[in-house]
Amino acid sequence: AQLRLSADGPMHELLYLVQGRNRVMLVIQDISGRAAELSVARKLAYHDRVTDLPNREFLLDELQQVVNRQRLLEGRLAVICLHIGSADELGYALSVVQQDKLLKALADQLLERLRGTNASLDADLDRVSIVARSDYRQFTVLLPNVADGADAEAVTLRLLDMLAEPLTVDGRTVLISPRAGVALFPQDGNDADSLFSNALVAMDDARLSPSSSYRLYSGTVRMRALQRQDLACELRTALDQDQFSVEFLPVSETSSDQCVSVEALLRWPAALTGEQNTTKIVAIAEHTGLILDIGQHVFDAGLRAFATWYARFSATVRLSFNVSLQEFSQPDFARRVSDILASQNIATRQIDLEIKQHCLLRDAANGCEACKALAKLGVRVVLDDFARAPYSLQMLANSSVAGLKVDRGVVAELAGDSSAQRACAAAMAVATELDLPIIACGVETAEQSHKLADLGFVLQQGFYFSHALTTEQVCAMLSENRSATQAQESPDDA
């Protein structure tokens, strides 16, 4: 047995040794040091060092005990998994130490908002709630004795609103985009593992949803998760079997009606996409990491095509690729690009890499290392979705970005929206001031093209000029361009 002789006294261990029928020896040993070591070991095993919250192991053990009690009481409980944002949102301008400070601040807010939470590590199965850090960017909240799903939803919305509030870390204002998934006992699981797993499934569904910040677990949510798993497997199979194709969308110089560059575009297998939105497929590819292999496939196929028409026509057209955040964030990305271009004997000055705002923001947090490394190679980095998303002009000026593309959504609104015209004019002013080429993409009508030309846009891209072309069609277009150029340069025989 173990006991303390006083509330704050040392811990003693009592051993009873039978010495005979009427005789017992009592050995009392001070085990305070060992008890303290065991307490420290328990804390290390069941607590998160950064936030001082219980960890996943403690949560699952405690959750099972709460499940057992609620089953006896015929009660309900809720498990809420909270994802606090993507790596980009946390990694824009925060060091590892600052990210830890952010996580600690969020943990403190959760403890404050959920009164009575984690008041003791002793098993109090009727306490208000438990909050734990269950993964790197994930907290989990256990709510015993909820009345119904509506109560769980109300708490979830309150927590999401709280987590979405701006936080200041070392003088930096940080915004995150939390998402949540909720599983209820008993309908969504009868044990700790299934409840936690189903809450994660609902959370992942919310992360991939553009319209909802949380999801309640349901058969529909599980079905969507299984569909995503199936689609991920189909993506991998299609990639392994070389079922993807690459086409090229020209960029035209309106003053000469000549193609000056082409953008490599991935074409998904029709049997794979069906009625599904390609944006959803891209999101799943990014979520599973397959986007890296898919990007490599596009890069390889595009360069092979480029080598073909360059050899036949000595073409001066540039070739551009869209680059995902996962690709751009690879520490050796610039070196890999250089090695691939060298293996194809293609000059780096002929290649553009198009990135979106979140790529630039992530790179800016690291001193624009990727942009500068690519610029040093001679590869142009072009900023896509310009004039739609907000940018820091100072960051843009210091980023080594070598070109801009006006977002197609802005171009689409040119016909009847004066604000879209002002946005395009402002984008042109920025490009002129920074001495950067600028392309208007998504041009589909003559009216859009003329308005853009009036604003100074010489480079335009869209279905008004050409649909995406196969490699053979690009060759035919370049052949026509060369013939037209030679005709213009030849003297008049008359």
CSV table of C-alpha atoms in Angstrom, one decimal, residues 80 82-84 106 109-110 113 153-167 174-180 212-214:
chain,number,residue,atom,x,y,z
A,80,ILE,CA,-15.1,17.2,-31.9
A,82,LEU,CA,-10.5,20.6,-34.8
A,83,HIS,CA,-8.0,21.3,-37.6
A,84,ILE,CA,-6.5,24.7,-37.1
A,106,LEU,CA,-4.9,28.4,-29.1
A,109,GLN,CA,-8.1,29.7,-25.5
A,110,LEU,CA,-9.8,26.3,-25.7
A,113,ARG,CA,-13.7,28.8,-23.4
A,153,GLU,CA,-23.1,21.9,-33.1
A,154,ALA,CA,-23.5,24.9,-30.9
A,155,VAL,CA,-20.3,24.2,-29.1
A,156,THR,CA,-18.5,23.5,-32.3
A,157,LEU,CA,-19.5,26.8,-33.9
A,158,ARG,CA,-18.5,28.7,-30.8
A,159,LEU,CA,-15.0,27.0,-30.8
A,160,LEU,CA,-14.6,27.7,-34.6
A,161,ASP,CA,-15.4,31.4,-34.1
A,162,MET,CA,-13.0,31.6,-31.3
A,163,LEU,CA,-10.2,29.9,-33.2
A,164,ALA,CA,-10.8,32.1,-36.3
A,165,GLU,CA,-10.1,35.3,-34.3
A,166,PRO,CA,-6.8,37.0,-35.1
A,167,LEU,CA,-3.9,36.2,-32.8
A,174,VAL,CA,-1.9,35.5,-37.6
A,175,LEU,CA,-5.2,34.3,-39.1
A,176,ILE,CA,-6.1,30.6,-39.4
A,177,SER,CA,-9.0,28.8,-41.1
A,178,PRO,CA,-10.2,26.1,-38.6
A,179,ARG,CA,-12.3,23.2,-39.7
A,180,ALA,CA,-14.1,20.7,-37.5
A,212,SER,CA,-18.8,24.6,-44.6
A,213,SER,CA,-16.4,24.9,-41.7
A,214,TYR,CA,-17.7,21.8,-39.9
